[in-house]
């Protein structure tokens, strides 16, 4: 049976109000058609203009016009009913199924219509026909691909996805007509919107659609049959497959290359072991030289102390003799025995036999300062040599550089000097903060100060006033003469009341001194640090973005230690002079101006 013979029936040209073939048909804005007189009477008798079929309400009564194209098709249909092969509808069985018949000369009659009416007749028949019952099947795109292929899996996911309706889009040019797919209209997936077979591919929007979707939502788009589109894409499959195979081969070659490099790393391990041995030898040499130097310096110091003791004993003897003479003169002055006084006075008035000490001094220049400066220069040169060796021995991105090379020079980081002042509102009640807010010491007794929330009430410490939330910052603190202290930074949100655990996990990063010589960092567990040169002035350098807090010996220009962490809030300078230990640790911590190093 021809295409049109399976589509046309009386119902396709029937007004749903009068149930007769259209007379002067008119289409509403929602797309449904009625007789002009029927829809006008229907709306005249109602307060609301509503489509009788889809019930869509129009706020303003539409200005309807006669659909001339549909009227001509309807008139042609009516005239065809009068021809020998009458279009009829047979109803039978309890199921109400229908079989449509059409005369053989229908196509000849249809060809007599103008071209635009022929296409309109096809679309009209598509819109008005009853809902067909198609069996479930894949699209022709999928049917030409093996069931187990990846393309079939991708196609099934695309066509049957319940989360998307890819059949309504806009845009494009070329058209694909229904007649191009009429022969394969069976076994197609059904459009959920129009209940028609999906047989067209819109290249403009990249979706599979039915003929009604093409007419309504894809006018003037570039459309072809799904078979045509699939055959063109099929050519590209082999190209894509070759590209993927080449990518696989490249990665297999790279795996072999990396495995070969791993084998070559054994030689690197041997060289590393040799370097460790050399470093051990170098460290032994340094330790031996240190012991010898310390012995010489100790002997010089003891000799100077012995000389000082001898000079003090001599001076004490002379002082005792002079005091005896002083007492005799005082007694002589009080005596009334003039003759005795005249005889004794010449002896007492003569100069005592005492040494002239005006040009005598203790030689304290034992060469230690010269040795110290020489060692500082040696350490700097040694660090530079190590840096050169490391840079020449490894590619720049091969290894993480050791801490010695990552720390900036003291002179360079002094450019980020921060004018730090103390926040007295955070100070423990025993702490005495200077008027210029530059120094702090621990007093003998607790002061009467407000117990505000930001004040530390258990540990003797104080914070700086300057919040650090970005950038790089540097400050120096004089710690000379103290036996105990803590210096570093703390988060703004740290606990201020009660017992506090001072670790990085709790928001504290600082260096500590205890009992004059025990340096440590408050990590978990504590990190002990041995400093050959006790610092008199400590520098703190913060790189907020890198999460680093570094400590330096300012006078020796040496890096001590660096914390590496992540700062997720503002941090503040932290100072603790510790308790004064019965005035043994009474010296203050002093924030000093940054003057620059030589």
Coordinates of C-alpha atoms in Angstrom, one line a residue:
X1 CA 0.0 0.0 0.0
X2 CA 1.3 3.5 -0.8
X3 CA 2.4 6.0 1.8
X4 CA -0.7 8.2 1.5
X5 CA -3.1 5.3 1.4
X6 CA -1.9 4.4 4.9
X7 CA -2.4 7.9 6.2
X8 CA -5.6 9.6 4.9
X9 CA -9.0 9.2 6.5
X10 CA -12.1 11.3 7.3
X11 CA -10.9 11.9 10.8
X12 CA -7.8 13.7 9.5
X13 CA -10.0 16.4 8.0
X14 CA -12.7 16.4 10.7
X15 CA -13.5 19.3 13.0
X16 CA -13.6 18.1 16.6
X17 CA -16.5 20.4 17.4
X18 CA -19.0 19.6 14.6
X19 CA -17.4 16.2 13.9
X20 CA -17.7 16.9 10.1
X21 CA -15.1 17.6 7.4
X22 CA -13.7 21.1 7.8
X23 CA -15.6 24.1 6.3
X24 CA -13.4 27.2 6.1
X25 CA -10.8 25.7 8.5
X26 CA -9.0 28.0 10.9
X27 CA -6.0 27.2 13.1
X28 CA -5.6 28.4 16.7
X29 CA -2.3 29.7 18.1
X30 CA -1.7 26.3 19.8
X31 CA -1.8 24.6 16.3
X32 CA -5.2 22.9 16.4
X33 CA -7.7 23.4 13.5
X34 CA -11.5 23.9 13.6
X35 CA -14.2 25.2 11.3
X36 CA -14.2 29.0 11.5
X37 CA -17.9 29.1 12.4
X38 CA -17.6 26.3 15.0
X39 CA -14.7 27.8 17.0
X40 CA -16.3 31.3 16.8
X41 CA -19.6 30.0 18.3
X42 CA -17.7 28.0 20.9
X43 CA -15.9 31.1 22.1
X44 CA -19.0 33.3 21.8
X45 CA -20.7 31.2 24.4
X46 CA -17.8 31.0 26.8
X47 CA -16.2 33.6 29.1
X48 CA -12.7 32.3 28.5
X49 CA -11.1 31.6 25.2
X50 CA -9.8 28.0 25.5
X51 CA -8.8 25.5 22.9
X52 CA -11.4 22.6 22.9
X53 CA -8.6 20.0 22.4
X54 CA -5.6 20.9 24.5
X55 CA -7.5 23.3 26.9
X56 CA -4.9 26.0 26.5
X57 CA -6.3 29.4 27.7
X58 CA -5.7 32.5 25.6
X59 CA -5.6 35.7 27.6
X60 CA -6.8 37.6 24.5
X61 CA -9.2 36.2 22.0
X62 CA -7.1 35.3 18.9
X63 CA -7.9 37.0 15.6
X64 CA -8.5 33.9 13.6
X65 CA -8.0 33.7 9.8
X66 CA -9.1 31.0 7.4
X67 CA -6.2 28.5 6.7
X68 CA -6.4 28.7 2.9
X69 CA -3.9 25.9 2.4
X70 CA -5.9 23.5 4.6
X71 CA -9.1 24.6 3.0
X72 CA -7.8 23.8 -0.5
X73 CA -6.6 20.3 0.8
X74 CA -10.0 19.7 2.4
X75 CA -11.9 20.7 -0.7
X76 CA -9.6 18.4 -2.8
X77 CA -10.3 15.6 -0.2
X78 CA -14.0 16.2 -0.5
X79 CA -13.9 16.0 -4.3
X80 CA -11.9 12.8 -4.1
X81 CA -14.6 11.2 -2.0
X82 CA -16.9 11.6 -4.9
X83 CA -14.6 9.8 -7.3
X84 CA -15.0 6.0 -7.8
X85 CA -12.6 4.8 -5.1
X86 CA -14.2 6.4 -2.1
X87 CA -12.0 6.8 1.0
X88 CA -13.6 4.8 3.7
X89 CA -13.0 3.6 7.2
X90 CA -13.7 0.1 8.3
X91 CA -14.2 -0.5 12.0
X92 CA -14.4 -4.0 13.3
X93 CA -13.7 -6.2 16.3
X94 CA -13.9 -5.3 19.9
X95 CA -10.5 -3.7 19.8
X96 CA -11.7 -0.8 17.6
X97 CA -8.7 -1.2 15.2
X98 CA -8.8 0.6 12.0
X99 CA -7.6 0.0 8.4
X100 CA -7.3 2.9 6.1
X101 CA -7.7 2.5 2.3
X102 CA -7.1 5.0 -0.5
X103 CA -7.7 4.9 -4.3
X104 CA -4.9 4.1 -6.6
X105 CA -5.3 7.4 -8.4
X106 CA -4.9 9.5 -5.3
X107 CA -1.2 10.2 -6.1
X108 CA -2.3 11.4 -9.6
X109 CA -4.8 13.8 -8.0
X110 CA -2.3 14.9 -5.4
X111 CA 0.3 15.7 -8.1
X112 CA -2.2 18.2 -9.6
X113 CA -1.9 20.3 -6.5
X114 CA 0.6 23.1 -6.3
X115 CA 4.0 22.0 -4.9
X116 CA 3.5 23.7 -1.5
X117 CA 0.1 22.0 -1.1
X118 CA 1.7 18.6 -1.8
X119 CA 4.1 19.0 1.2
X120 CA 1.3 20.4 3.3
X121 CA -0.9 17.4 2.6
X122 CA 1.9 15.1 3.7
X123 CA 2.4 17.1 7.0
X124 CA -1.3 17.3 7.5
X125 CA -1.7 13.6 7.2
X126 CA 1.2 13.1 9.7
X127 CA -0.3 15.4 12.2
X128 CA -3.9 14.0 12.1
X129 CA -3.3 10.3 11.9
X130 CA -4.0 8.1 14.9
X131 CA -1.3 7.0 17.3
X132 CA 0.4 4.0 15.8
X133 CA 1.8 1.1 17.9
X134 CA 5.4 0.6 16.9
X135 CA 7.4 -2.2 18.3
X136 CA 10.5 -1.2 20.3
X137 CA 13.7 -1.2 18.2
X138 CA 16.8 0.7 17.7
X139 CA 17.4 3.4 15.2
X140 CA 18.9 2.6 11.8
X141 CA 22.0 4.2 13.2
X142 CA 22.2 1.5 15.8
X143 CA 21.0 -1.3 13.6
X144 CA 24.0 -1.1 11.3
X145 CA 26.4 -1.5 14.2
X146 CA 27.3 -4.8 15.9
X147 CA 25.3 -5.3 19.1
X148 CA 28.4 -5.7 21.3
X149 CA 30.4 -2.7 19.8
X150 CA 31.1 0.4 21.8
X151 CA 29.3 2.5 19.2
X152 CA 26.1 0.5 19.8
X153 CA 26.4 1.1 23.6
X154 CA 26.9 4.8 23.1
X155 CA 24.0 5.0 20.7
X156 CA 21.7 3.1 23.1
X157 CA 22.6 5.5 25.9
X158 CA 21.9 8.4 23.7
X159 CA 18.5 7.2 22.3
X160 CA 17.0 5.8 25.5
X161 CA 18.4 8.2 28.2
X162 CA 15.5 9.0 30.5
X163 CA 17.1 12.2 31.6
X164 CA 17.0 14.1 28.4
X165 CA 14.7 14.7 25.5
X166 CA 17.1 15.6 22.6
X167 CA 14.4 15.8 20.0
X168 CA 13.4 19.5 20.3
X169 CA 16.0 22.1 19.2
X170 CA 16.3 25.1 16.9
X171 CA 18.7 26.3 14.1
X172 CA 20.0 25.3 10.5
X173 CA 19.2 24.9 6.8
X174 CA 18.9 21.8 4.6
X175 CA 15.7 19.7 4.9
X176 CA 15.1 15.9 4.9
X177 CA 11.6 14.9 3.7
X178 CA 9.4 12.1 5.1
X179 CA 9.4 10.3 1.8
X180 CA 13.1 9.7 2.1
X181 CA 12.5 7.5 5.1
X182 CA 9.1 6.1 4.4
X183 CA 10.4 2.7 3.5
X184 CA 12.0 2.3 7.0
X185 CA 9.2 3.8 9.1
X186 CA 8.7 0.6 11.0
X187 CA 10.9 -0.6 13.9
X188 CA 11.8 2.9 14.9
X189 CA 12.0 4.4 18.4
X190 CA 9.0 6.7 19.1
X191 CA 9.2 10.4 19.7
X192 CA 7.8 11.1 23.1
X193 CA 6.3 14.4 22.0
X194 CA 4.6 13.3 18.7
X195 CA 4.4 9.5 19.0
X196 CA 6.1 9.2 15.6
X197 CA 9.1 7.2 14.4
X198 CA 12.4 8.9 14.8
X199 CA 14.0 8.7 11.3
X200 CA 15.7 12.1 10.8
X201 CA 19.0 13.5 12.0
X202 CA 19.3 17.3 12.4
X203 CA 23.0 18.2 11.7
X204 CA 22.4 21.8 12.8
X205 CA 21.4 20.8 16.4
X206 CA 23.0 17.3 16.4
X207 CA 19.9 15.4 17.5
X208 CA 17.6 12.6 16.1
X209 CA 14.1 13.8 15.5
X210 CA 10.8 12.7 13.9
X211 CA 9.1 14.4 10.9
X212 CA 6.8 16.5 13.2
X213 CA 9.8 17.7 15.2
X214 CA 11.5 18.7 11.9
X215 CA 8.4 20.7 10.8
X216 CA 7.7 22.4 14.1
X217 CA 11.1 22.9 15.7
X218 CA 13.8 22.5 13.0
X219 CA 12.6 24.5 10.0
X220 CA 15.3 25.2 7.4
X221 CA 17.8 23.1 9.4
X222 CA 20.4 20.8 7.7
X223 CA 18.6 17.4 8.1
X224 CA 19.3 14.0 6.6
X225 CA 18.1 10.4 7.3
X226 CA 19.8 8.7 10.2
X227 CA 21.0 6.0 7.8
X228 CA 22.9 8.6 5.7
X229 CA 24.4 10.3 8.8
X230 CA 25.5 7.0 10.2
X231 CA 27.2 5.9 6.9
X232 CA 29.2 9.2 6.9
X233 CA 30.2 8.8 10.5
X234 CA 31.1 5.2 9.9
X235 CA 34.0 6.3 7.6
X236 CA 35.4 8.3 10.5
X237 CA 35.3 5.3 12.9
X238 CA 38.4 3.7 11.3
X239 CA 40.3 7.0 11.6
X240 CA 39.4 7.4 15.3
X241 CA 40.3 3.8 15.9
X242 CA 43.7 4.2 14.3
X243 CA 44.4 7.4 16.4
X244 CA 43.5 5.5 19.6
X245 CA 45.7 2.6 18.7
X246 CA 48.6 5.0 18.1
X247 CA 48.0 6.7 21.5
X248 CA 48.1 3.2 23.1
X249 CA 51.4 2.4 21.4
X250 CA 52.9 5.8 22.5
X251 CA 52.1 5.1 26.1
X252 CA 53.4 1.6 26.0
X253 CA 56.7 3.0 24.7
X254 CA 56.7 5.6 27.5
X255 CA 56.2 2.9 30.1
X256 CA 59.2 1.0 28.8
X257 CA 61.3 4.2 28.8
X258 CA 60.4 4.9 32.4
X259 CA 61.2 1.4 33.5
X260 CA 64.6 1.6 31.9
X261 CA 65.2 4.9 33.7
X262 CA 64.3 3.2 37.0
X263 CA 67.0 0.6 36.4
X264 CA 69.5 3.3 35.7
X265 CA 68.6 4.8 39.1
X266 CA 70.7 2.1 40.7
X267 CA 73.8 4.0 39.6
X268 CA 72.4 7.1 41.2
X269 CA 72.0 5.2 44.5
X270 CA 75.6 4.2 44.5
X271 CA 76.7 7.8 43.9
X272 CA 74.4 8.9 46.6
X273 CA 75.9 6.5 49.1
X274 CA 79.4 7.8 48.1
X275 CA 78.2 11.4 48.7
X276 CA 76.9 10.4 52.1
X277 CA 80.3 9.0 53.0
X278 CA 82.0 12.2 51.9
X279 CA 79.6 14.3 54.0
X280 CA 80.3 12.1 57.0
X281 CA 84.0 12.6 56.5
X282 CA 83.5 16.3 56.1
X283 CA 81.4 16.4 59.3
X284 CA 84.1 14.5 61.2
X285 CA 86.7 17.0 60.1
X286 CA 84.5 19.9 61.3
X287 CA 83.9 18.2 64.6
X288 CA 87.6 17.5 65.1
X289 CA 88.5 21.1 64.2
X290 CA 85.7 22.3 66.5
X291 CA 87.2 20.4 69.4
X292 CA 90.7 21.6 68.8
X293 CA 89.5 25.2 68.4
X294 CA 87.5 25.0 71.6
X295 CA 90.5 23.7 73.5
X296 CA 92.7 26.6 72.4
X297 CA 90.0 29.1 73.2
X298 CA 89.4 27.5 76.6
X299 CA 93.1 27.5 77.5
X300 CA 93.3 31.2 76.5
X301 CA 90.3 31.9 78.6
X302 CA 91.7 30.1 81.7
X303 CA 95.0 31.9 81.3
X304 CA 93.2 35.2 81.2
X305 CA 91.2 34.2 84.3
X306 CA 94.4 33.2 86.2
X307 CA 96.0 36.5 85.4
X308 CA 92.9 38.3 86.5
X309 CA 92.9 36.4 89.8
X310 CA 96.5 37.3 90.5
X311 CA 96.0 40.9 89.8
X312 CA 92.9 41.0 92.1
X313 CA 94.8 39.3 94.9
X314 CA 97.6 41.9 94.6
X315 CA 95.2 44.8 94.6
X316 CA 93.3 43.4 97.6
X317 CA 96.6 43.2 99.6
X318 CA 97.4 46.8 98.7
X319 CA 93.9 47.9 99.6
X320 CA 94.3 46.2 103.0
X321 CA 97.6 48.0 103.6
X322 CA 96.2 51.3 102.6
X323 CA 93.2 50.9 104.9
X324 CA 95.6 50.2 107.9
X325 CA 97.4 53.4 107.1
X326 CA 94.1 55.2 106.8
X327 CA 93.1 54.0 110.3
X328 CA 96.4 55.1 111.8
X329 CA 96.1 58.6 110.3
X330 CA 92.6 58.9 111.7
X331 CA 93.7 57.8 115.1
X332 CA 96.7 60.2 115.0
X333 CA 94.3 63.0 114.1
X334 CA 92.2 62.3 117.2
X335 CA 95.3 62.1 119.6
X336 CA 96.2 64.9 122.1
X337 CA 99.8 63.7 122.4
X338 CA 101.5 66.3 120.4
X339 CA 105.0 64.9 120.8
X340 CA 103.8 61.4 119.6
X341 CA 102.0 62.9 116.7
X342 CA 105.1 64.9 115.6
X343 CA 107.3 61.7 115.8
X344 CA 104.8 59.5 114.0
X345 CA 103.5 61.8 111.3
X346 CA 106.6 61.7 109.0
X347 CA 106.4 58.0 108.7
X348 CA 102.7 57.9 108.0
X349 CA 102.8 60.8 105.5
X350 CA 105.4 59.2 103.3
X351 CA 104.0 57.5 100.1
X352 CA 103.3 53.9 100.6
X353 CA 105.2 51.3 98.7
X354 CA 102.4 50.5 96.2
X355 CA 102.4 49.5 92.5
X356 CA 101.3 52.0 89.9
X357 CA 98.2 50.3 88.4
X358 CA 97.2 53.1 86.0
X359 CA 98.7 51.5 83.0
X360 CA 97.8 47.9 83.9
X361 CA 94.7 46.2 82.3
X362 CA 93.5 42.7 81.7
X363 CA 93.9 41.5 78.1
X364 CA 90.5 40.3 77.1
X365 CA 91.3 40.2 73.4
X366 CA 91.9 36.5 73.0
X367 CA 91.1 36.5 69.3
X368 CA 87.7 35.0 69.8
X369 CA 85.9 37.7 67.9
X370 CA 88.3 37.2 65.0
X371 CA 87.7 33.5 65.1
X372 CA 84.0 34.0 65.3
X373 CA 83.9 36.3 62.2
X374 CA 86.2 33.9 60.3
X375 CA 83.8 31.0 61.1
X376 CA 80.8 33.1 59.9
X377 CA 82.6 33.8 56.6
X378 CA 83.5 30.1 56.3
X379 CA 80.0 29.0 56.9
X380 CA 78.6 31.4 54.3
X381 CA 81.2 30.3 51.7
X382 CA 80.6 26.6 52.5
X383 CA 76.8 27.1 52.0
X384 CA 77.5 28.8 48.7
X385 CA 79.7 25.9 47.6
X386 CA 77.1 23.4 48.6
X387 CA 74.5 25.4 46.6
X388 CA 76.7 25.4 43.5
X389 CA 77.3 21.7 43.8
X390 CA 73.6 20.9 44.2
X391 CA 72.7 23.1 41.2
X392 CA 75.4 21.6 39.0
X393 CA 74.6 18.0 40.1
X394 CA 70.8 18.0 39.7
X395 CA 68.3 19.4 37.2
X396 CA 66.3 22.3 38.6
X397 CA 63.1 20.3 38.8
X398 CA 64.5 16.9 39.7
X399 CA 64.7 17.2 43.4
X400 CA 63.4 19.4 46.2
X401 CA 66.3 21.6 47.2
X402 CA 67.6 21.1 50.8
X403 CA 66.6 23.6 53.5
X404 CA 70.0 25.3 53.4
X405 CA 69.3 26.4 49.8
X406 CA 65.7 27.4 50.2
X407 CA 66.3 29.9 52.9
X408 CA 66.8 33.5 51.8
X409 CA 69.8 35.5 53.0
X410 CA 69.2 37.5 56.1
X411 CA 70.1 40.7 54.3
X412 CA 67.5 40.0 51.6
X413 CA 64.6 39.2 53.9
X414 CA 65.3 42.3 56.0
X415 CA 63.6 44.2 53.1
X416 CA 60.3 42.8 54.4
X417 CA 60.8 44.5 57.9
X418 CA 57.6 44.8 59.9
X419 CA 57.2 47.5 62.6
X420 CA 55.9 45.2 65.3
X421 CA 54.4 46.5 68.6
X422 CA 53.0 44.6 71.5
X423 CA 49.3 44.3 72.3
X424 CA 49.0 44.9 76.0
X425 CA 45.4 43.7 76.0
X426 CA 46.7 40.2 75.4
X427 CA 49.5 40.3 77.9
X428 CA 49.5 37.9 80.9
X429 CA 48.8 39.9 84.2
X430 CA 52.5 39.3 85.3
X431 CA 53.9 40.8 82.2
X432 CA 55.2 44.4 82.2
X433 CA 54.9 46.0 78.7
X434 CA 56.9 49.2 78.1
X435 CA 55.2 52.4 77.2
X436 CA 56.6 52.3 73.6
X437 CA 55.1 48.7 73.3
X438 CA 58.6 47.5 72.2
X439 CA 59.7 45.4 75.2
X440 CA 58.2 43.0 77.7
X441 CA 59.4 41.4 80.9
X442 CA 58.0 39.3 83.7
X443 CA 57.3 41.1 87.0
X444 CA 57.5 39.8 90.5
X445 CA 53.8 39.9 91.1
X446 CA 50.5 39.8 89.3
X447 CA 49.1 43.1 88.2
X448 CA 45.4 44.2 88.4
X449 CA 44.3 44.3 84.8
X450 CA 41.0 43.7 83.1
X451 CA 40.3 40.0 82.4
X452 CA 39.3 40.6 78.8
X453 CA 38.7 37.7 76.5
X454 CA 41.9 38.2 74.5
X455 CA 44.2 38.2 77.5
X456 CA 46.3 35.0 78.3
X457 CA 45.6 34.1 81.9
X458 CA 47.8 31.0 82.4
X459 CA 51.0 31.3 80.3
X460 CA 53.1 34.4 80.5
X461 CA 53.0 35.6 76.9
X462 CA 51.8 38.5 74.8
X463 CA 50.9 38.9 71.1
X464 CA 51.8 41.6 68.6
X465 CA 49.2 44.1 67.4
X466 CA 50.0 43.5 63.7
X467 CA 47.8 40.9 62.0
X468 CA 49.5 38.9 59.2
X469 CA 47.1 37.6 56.6
X470 CA 49.3 37.8 53.4
X471 CA 52.7 38.6 52.1
X472 CA 56.2 38.4 53.7
X473 CA 57.2 39.9 57.0
X474 CA 60.3 40.1 59.1
X475 CA 61.2 41.4 62.6
X476 CA 64.0 41.0 65.1
X477 CA 64.0 40.5 68.9
X478 CA 66.9 41.0 71.3
X479 CA 67.1 38.0 73.7
X480 CA 70.5 38.7 75.2
X481 CA 71.0 38.0 78.9
X482 CA 67.9 35.7 79.2
X483 CA 67.8 32.1 80.2
X484 CA 64.3 31.3 79.0
X485 CA 62.1 32.7 76.2
X486 CA 59.6 31.7 73.5
X487 CA 59.3 33.5 70.1
X488 CA 57.3 32.9 67.0
X489 CA 53.7 33.4 65.7
X490 CA 50.2 32.3 66.8
X491 CA 46.8 32.1 65.1
X492 CA 44.2 34.7 66.0
X493 CA 41.8 31.9 67.2
X494 CA 44.1 30.3 69.7
X495 CA 42.9 29.5 73.2
X496 CA 43.8 32.3 75.7
X497 CA 42.4 30.8 78.9
X498 CA 43.5 27.8 81.0
X499 CA 46.0 25.2 80.2
X500 CA 47.2 25.4 76.6
X501 CA 49.2 23.0 74.5
X502 CA 51.6 25.0 72.4
X503 CA 52.0 23.0 69.1
X504 CA 51.4 23.8 65.4
X505 CA 48.2 21.7 65.5
X506 CA 46.9 24.2 68.1
X507 CA 48.0 27.3 66.2
X508 CA 51.4 28.0 67.7
X509 CA 54.8 28.0 65.8
X510 CA 57.7 29.2 67.9
X511 CA 61.3 28.6 69.1
X512 CA 62.0 28.1 72.8
X513 CA 65.0 28.5 75.0
X514 CA 65.2 26.8 78.4
X515 CA 68.0 26.9 81.1
X516 CA 70.2 29.1 79.0
X517 CA 71.3 26.4 76.4
X518 CA 68.4 24.1 75.6
X519 CA 66.8 25.2 72.3
X520 CA 63.8 23.4 70.9
X521 CA 60.8 23.8 68.7
X522 CA 57.3 23.1 70.1
X523 CA 56.3 20.3 67.7
X524 CA 54.7 17.0 68.6
X525 CA 57.0 15.6 69.9
X526 CA 59.4 18.5 70.7
X527 CA 62.2 19.1 68.2
X528 CA 65.6 19.8 70.0
X529 CA 68.1 22.1 68.2
X530 CA 71.8 22.3 69.0
X531 CA 73.2 25.8 68.4
X532 CA 76.9 26.1 68.5
X533 CA 76.6 29.9 68.6
X534 CA 74.0 31.1 71.2
X535 CA 72.0 33.9 69.5
X536 CA 71.8 37.3 71.1
X537 CA 69.2 38.5 68.6
X538 CA 66.6 36.3 66.9
X539 CA 64.9 37.1 63.6
X540 CA 61.5 35.8 62.6
X541 CA 60.5 35.7 58.9
X542 CA 57.0 34.8 57.7
X543 CA 56.0 33.9 54.2
X544 CA 52.2 33.6 54.5
X545 CA 51.4 32.3 51.1
X546 CA 54.0 29.5 51.4
X547 CA 53.0 28.7 55.0
X548 CA 56.6 29.2 56.3
X549 CA 57.9 30.6 59.6
X550 CA 61.7 30.8 59.7
X551 CA 64.1 31.7 62.5
X552 CA 67.6 33.2 62.1
X553 CA 70.6 34.1 64.3
X554 CA 70.9 37.8 63.3
X555 CA 74.5 38.4 64.4
X556 CA 75.8 35.1 62.8
X557 CA 73.5 35.5 59.8
X558 CA 72.6 31.8 60.1
X559 CA 69.3 30.1 59.4
X560 CA 68.1 28.0 62.4
X561 CA 64.8 26.4 61.5
X562 CA 61.7 26.7 59.3
X563 CA 58.2 25.5 60.0
X564 CA 56.1 24.5 56.9
X565 CA 52.4 24.6 57.4
X566 CA 49.2 26.0 55.9
X567 CA 47.7 29.3 57.3
X568 CA 43.9 29.5 57.0
X569 CA 43.5 32.6 59.1
X570 CA 45.5 35.6 60.3
X571 CA 48.5 35.1 62.5
X572 CA 50.2 37.4 65.1
X573 CA 53.8 37.8 66.4
X574 CA 54.1 35.8 69.7
X575 CA 56.4 36.7 72.6
X576 CA 57.0 35.0 76.0
X577 CA 59.8 36.2 78.3
X578 CA 58.9 33.3 80.6
X579 CA 58.9 33.7 84.4
X580 CA 61.8 35.7 85.9
X581 CA 63.1 32.7 88.0
X582 CA 63.8 34.9 91.1
X583 CA 65.3 37.5 88.8
X584 CA 67.7 35.1 87.1
X585 CA 65.6 35.6 83.9
X586 CA 64.5 39.2 84.5
X587 CA 65.9 40.7 81.3
X588 CA 63.2 41.9 78.9
X589 CA 62.5 40.8 75.3
X590 CA 63.1 43.8 73.1
X591 CA 61.8 44.3 69.6
X592 CA 64.7 46.1 67.9
X593 CA 64.7 48.2 64.7
X594 CA 65.9 46.4 61.6
X595 CA 69.1 48.1 60.6
X596 CA 70.4 45.7 58.0
X597 CA 73.3 43.4 58.1
X598 CA 76.8 43.9 56.5

